[in-house]
C-alpha positions in Angstrom: 73.0 112.5 135.6 73.1 114.2 139.0 69.6 115.6 138.6 68.2 112.2 137.3 69.7 110.4 140.3 68.4 112.8 142.8 64.9 112.5 141.4 65.1 108.7 142.1 66.3 109.3 145.7 63.5 111.1 147.7 65.1 110.1 151.0 68.4 111.7 150.1 66.6 114.9 148.9 64.7 115.0 152.2 68.0 114.8 154.2 69.3 117.9 152.5 66.0 119.8 152.9 64.7 119.7 149.3 61.8 118.4 147.3 61.8 117.0 143.8 60.2 120.2 142.6 63.1 122.2 144.0 65.7 120.5 141.8 67.2 122.8 139.2 67.2 122.2 135.5 70.4 120.8 134.0 71.3 124.1 132.3 70.9 126.0 135.5 73.2 123.6 137.3 75.8 123.9 134.6 75.7 127.7 134.7 76.0 127.6 138.5 79.0 125.3 138.1 80.7 127.7 135.7 80.5 130.4 138.4 82.6 128.4 140.8 86.3 129.4 140.4 89.2 127.1 140.7 90.3 128.9 143.8 87.0 128.0 145.5 87.6 124.3 144.5 91.0 124.5 146.1 89.5 125.8 149.3 87.0 123.0 149.4 89.9 120.5 148.7 91.9 121.9 151.6 88.9 121.8 153.9 88.2 118.2 153.0 91.9 117.3 153.6 91.7 118.9 157.1 89.1 116.3 158.1 92.0 113.9 158.4 94.9 113.8 160.8 97.6 115.2 158.6 101.3 114.2 159.2 103.1 117.1 157.5 104.9 114.6 155.4 103.7 114.5 151.7 104.5 113.0 148.4 103.9 114.3 144.9 103.4 112.5 141.5 101.5 113.0 138.3 98.9 110.9 136.5 96.7 111.3 133.4 93.0 111.5 132.9 91.2 110.8 129.6 88.8 113.3 128.2 85.5 111.7 127.4 84.9 110.9 123.7 83.3 113.6 121.6 82.1 113.6 118.0 84.5 114.5 115.2 82.4 117.4 114.2 82.5 118.8 117.8 86.2 118.3 118.0 86.8 120.2 114.7 84.5 123.0 115.7 86.2 123.9 118.9 89.7 122.6 118.2 89.3 119.8 120.7 92.6 118.1 120.1 94.0 117.2 123.6 93.0 113.7 124.6 94.5 113.6 128.1 94.9 115.9 131.0 98.0 115.8 133.2 97.1 115.9 136.9 99.7 116.3 139.7 98.6 115.4 143.2 100.1 116.3 146.5 99.2 113.6 149.0 99.7 113.3 152.7 101.6 110.0 153.1 100.0 109.0 156.5 96.3 109.7 155.9 96.4 109.4 152.1 94.4 112.6 151.8 94.8 114.8 148.7 96.2 118.1 149.8 96.5 119.9 146.5 96.1 119.3 142.8 97.4 120.9 139.6 95.9 120.3 136.2 97.3 120.9 132.7 96.3 120.3 129.1 99.9 120.0 127.9 103.1 118.2 129.0 105.4 121.1 128.5 107.6 122.4 131.3 109.5 120.7 134.1 107.8 118.6 136.7 110.3 119.9 139.2 109.3 123.5 138.7 105.6 122.5 139.1 106.4 120.6 142.3 108.1 123.8 143.7 105.0 125.8 142.8 102.7 123.4 144.6 105.1 123.2 147.6 105.0 127.0 148.0 101.2 126.9 148.2 101.4 124.5 151.1 104.7 125.5 152.6 103.4 126.1 156.1 101.9 122.6 156.4 104.8 120.5 155.2 108.0 119.2 156.8 109.1 116.9 154.0 108.2 116.2 150.4 109.0 112.9 148.7 109.1 112.4 144.9 110.7 110.0 142.4 113.8 110.6 140.3 111.7 112.5 137.7 111.8 115.4 140.1 115.5 115.3 140.4 116.6 119.0 140.1 118.9 120.9 142.3 116.9 124.1 142.2 113.9 122.2 143.5 115.8 120.9 146.5 117.2 124.4 147.2 113.7 125.9 146.9 112.3 123.3 149.3 115.0 123.9 151.9 114.3 127.7 151.7 110.7 126.8 152.6 112.0 124.6 155.5 110.7 121.5 153.7 113.1 118.5 153.6 113.4 117.2 150.1 113.2 113.4 149.8 114.2 113.0 146.1 116.7 110.4 145.0 119.5 111.6 142.8 120.0 110.1 139.4 123.4 108.4 139.3 125.9 110.4 137.3 128.9 110.3 139.6 130.0 108.3 142.7 129.0 111.1 145.1 125.3 110.7 144.0 125.3 107.3 145.8 126.4 109.2 148.9 123.5 111.7 148.5 121.0 108.9 148.2 122.4 107.0 151.2 121.5 110.0 153.4 117.8 109.9 152.5 115.4 108.4 155.0 114.3 105.3 153.1 111.2 104.9 155.3 109.9 108.3 154.4 111.0 108.1 150.8 109.3 104.8 150.2 106.0 106.4 151.3 106.0 108.3 148.0 104.2 105.3 146.5 101.1 106.5 148.4 100.5 109.0 145.5 100.1 106.1 143.1 97.7 104.3 145.5 95.6 107.5 145.8 95.6 108.1 142.1 94.4 104.5 141.5 91.7 104.8 144.2 90.3 108.0 142.8 90.1 106.6 139.3 88.6 103.3 140.3 85.9 104.9 142.4 85.1 108.1 140.4 86.3 107.3 136.9 89.3 107.4 134.6 87.9 110.2 132.4 86.4 113.6 132.9 83.0 114.4 131.3 83.2 118.2 131.0 84.0 119.5 127.5 85.9 122.8 128.3 89.3 122.6 130.0 88.3 124.9 132.9 85.3 122.8 133.7 87.5 119.7 133.5 90.0 121.2 136.0 87.2 121.9 138.5 85.8 118.4 137.9 89.1 116.8 138.9 89.5 119.1 142.0 86.0 118.1 143.1 86.7 114.4 142.5 89.6 114.8 145.0 87.2 116.5 147.4 84.7 113.6 147.2 87.6 111.1 147.6 88.8 112.9 150.8 85.2 112.9 152.3 84.5 109.3 151.4 87.8 108.2 153.0 87.0 110.2 156.1 83.5 108.6 156.4 84.9 105.1 155.9 87.4 105.6 158.7 
């Protein structure tokens, strides 16, 4: 679709210094896309986030993306059983820029352990991390404090002292965790609720690049 659109946009092609004859074939574009590693996509995502004025206060939450429909024969041939991808986004609460993303084809494992992994990748840039009660785990809080990141995660109420723990949380900062839901909704509404790639590693890169495009579009609008 990208190649077809560019062929109909000679002015856009001219702006980037190309001619219609210079456009690659679809198979060439797909093979070039396969050579891009996820680490490169993360660098692009980080660079796009730095276009914004980051506040060092972030929130984390997960959402799900559908995998585009495929024929039954294709699904049986490659064991294409997973219908949804779990995507966890780290979002700057002030600028609403996506700082980091993690993708998975299964729902196994603890969200709290995943949040600590993402926080460690961004430890030098964060002062606080907000999350809902689904991330309530003492080891996560201790890990964040070791990284000098203030955890803003409400305790589930099991005992009276849990009320006291929650009362000490900065409500203004904590309530900004809803920005992750806003960003997830904005990305899906503008760039789609489903990924089009067939293999999981291409789907992960596709989602990362969707977040890059979202960051750039938001910066241009501002």
